[in-house]
Amino acid sequence: PFRYAHKIMQDSRQGSHDSDNGSEGDCRVDAFNIDFLSEWKHDPEKGNHVTGAAANNLLFAGTDQGWLIRYSLMEDKLWSVQCPHTSPNEGIYKIFVDPTGNHIIICTTGGSCFYMYNETSKFVQLKKLQFVWIESVAWNKLAAQAWCNATGKAKKKAAGNTMSFLIGSRDGEIFEVVFEDQKERQCTRVWRIKDSLDQSREFIVITDQDIAIRGLLMEPYTDDTRIFVACCTTSRLYYFVGGPTVSDVFQAKSQAETGTHAKGFHELPSRVSESELHFTFTEYPLGQPNGLVWITEPGLFQGRVSLSDTSKTPFTSNGLIEYPHFSGLEGAKSGKARRLLLSQEIKTDSAKKLPCSVAMSKFHAIMLFDDRLYCLHTLSQRISYSMVFTGEDVHKYGWFCKAATD
């Protein structure tokens, strides 16, 4: 199913602009299409796809047999390499790619973490993060901007530098990491949820599921004097403001200012084991985020983000978007999608109620469930496009597992 992702993301962006020119509810079904990437040939010996990412016209997938697969949309080339492993059945847990497509972080099911520079295809083990299960990464947008604006030798040098970026772990820890010239220069823990709970005297029972950093975002203010950071668990969304360096963000000026070392947090009841957190942009990487979304059990949480004025609150809640109801929705209506994915009766007892992954365009939330995809217009909260897998489709293509945008 991952091979559908490019066409979905590409056409959803086009659909967003079409919606912008019309009324708030003007979400035409034919603005979305889905198609094969015929050059992407699945090799069963390399295992099933379990995670994925997209950046700079490159698609990445990780398999349960430990293979990293990369596909270039510009060259129509497929490339794969096996990740170093300590056991025969060790697969890839998650992969993270920066916006330039130059830097790749890989976490395996055995707890090994690797860095790869895209041009060298060489795995470098992150020894300081051994047995740290990485759940989320917040890349430094300034590094992507520096690479985009550089030319000649300066561009090659900028390509090997990440600047300070953040890694969130399953144990509720956030690390500041720096790579220079494709080498690890820094890996320091800057924040931990358990410490914050102790200082705020919250006498509650917490589990590993409750504290895992499922989503992590970082964005500089327009004047570059402060940095906004947001992270989420399955039930809490924390946000921080500080600067001018990344490490300064997590230094509380006084215990009286905040017991959690965070500027604030939002909490929603949750019994789920997974979540995601995403910025929404009008333009990336040059533009500023105008909002964020968080997968929660009650619904898709929306927040407004404003980083142009340091005197104002950077983040405010904007309510919940209810997840689509499965009953009464049809699948794809036209084109190759209809031939591939026939619209039949939906068995709601086998479908998940929460999305397994979400990707954002300018006006749409692309929500993946295990056997279906919905494109929901965030203003009108109407379904612009829907596609449903039948039992035959699931047997042929597998389940959906990850949505990614480029």
Tab-separated table of C-alpha atoms in Angstrom, residues 10 22 35 37 50 64 72 94 103 120 146 166 169 190 195 224 244 272 278 286 298 304 314 320 343 372 404:
chain	number	residue	atom	x	y	z
A	10	GLN	CA	0.442	14.905	-4.716
A	22	GLY	CA	-14.216	27.840	-4.157
A	35	ASP	CA	-2.335	5.312	-8.885
A	37	LEU	CA	4.075	3.427	-8.875
A	50	VAL	CA	5.802	-1.694	8.259
A	64	ASP	CA	9.886	-6.411	9.066
A	72	SER	CA	13.485	8.162	-6.340
A	94	LYS	CA	10.547	3.226	12.443
A	103	HIS	CA	19.576	12.449	6.725
A	120	THR	CA	26.780	7.216	1.161
A	146	ALA	CA	20.511	26.540	4.681
A	166	LEU	CA	15.277	16.479	18.705
A	169	SER	CA	11.826	8.032	22.941
A	190	VAL	CA	17.306	17.594	27.586
A	195	ASP	CA	11.020	14.249	36.089
A	224	ASP	CA	14.936	33.597	15.503
A	244	PRO	CA	17.844	31.141	21.470
A	272	VAL	CA	-4.943	3.969	22.726
A	278	HIS	CA	1.851	17.175	12.762
A	286	LEU	CA	10.031	28.641	3.885
A	298	PRO	CA	-11.947	11.455	21.165
A	304	ARG	CA	-3.650	27.196	16.078
A	314	PRO	CA	2.068	30.626	20.600
A	320	LEU	CA	-11.743	18.399	17.793
A	343	SER	CA	-16.765	-0.357	-3.428
A	372	ARG	CA	-9.463	2.527	4.147
A	404	ALA	CA	3.698	10.610	4.604
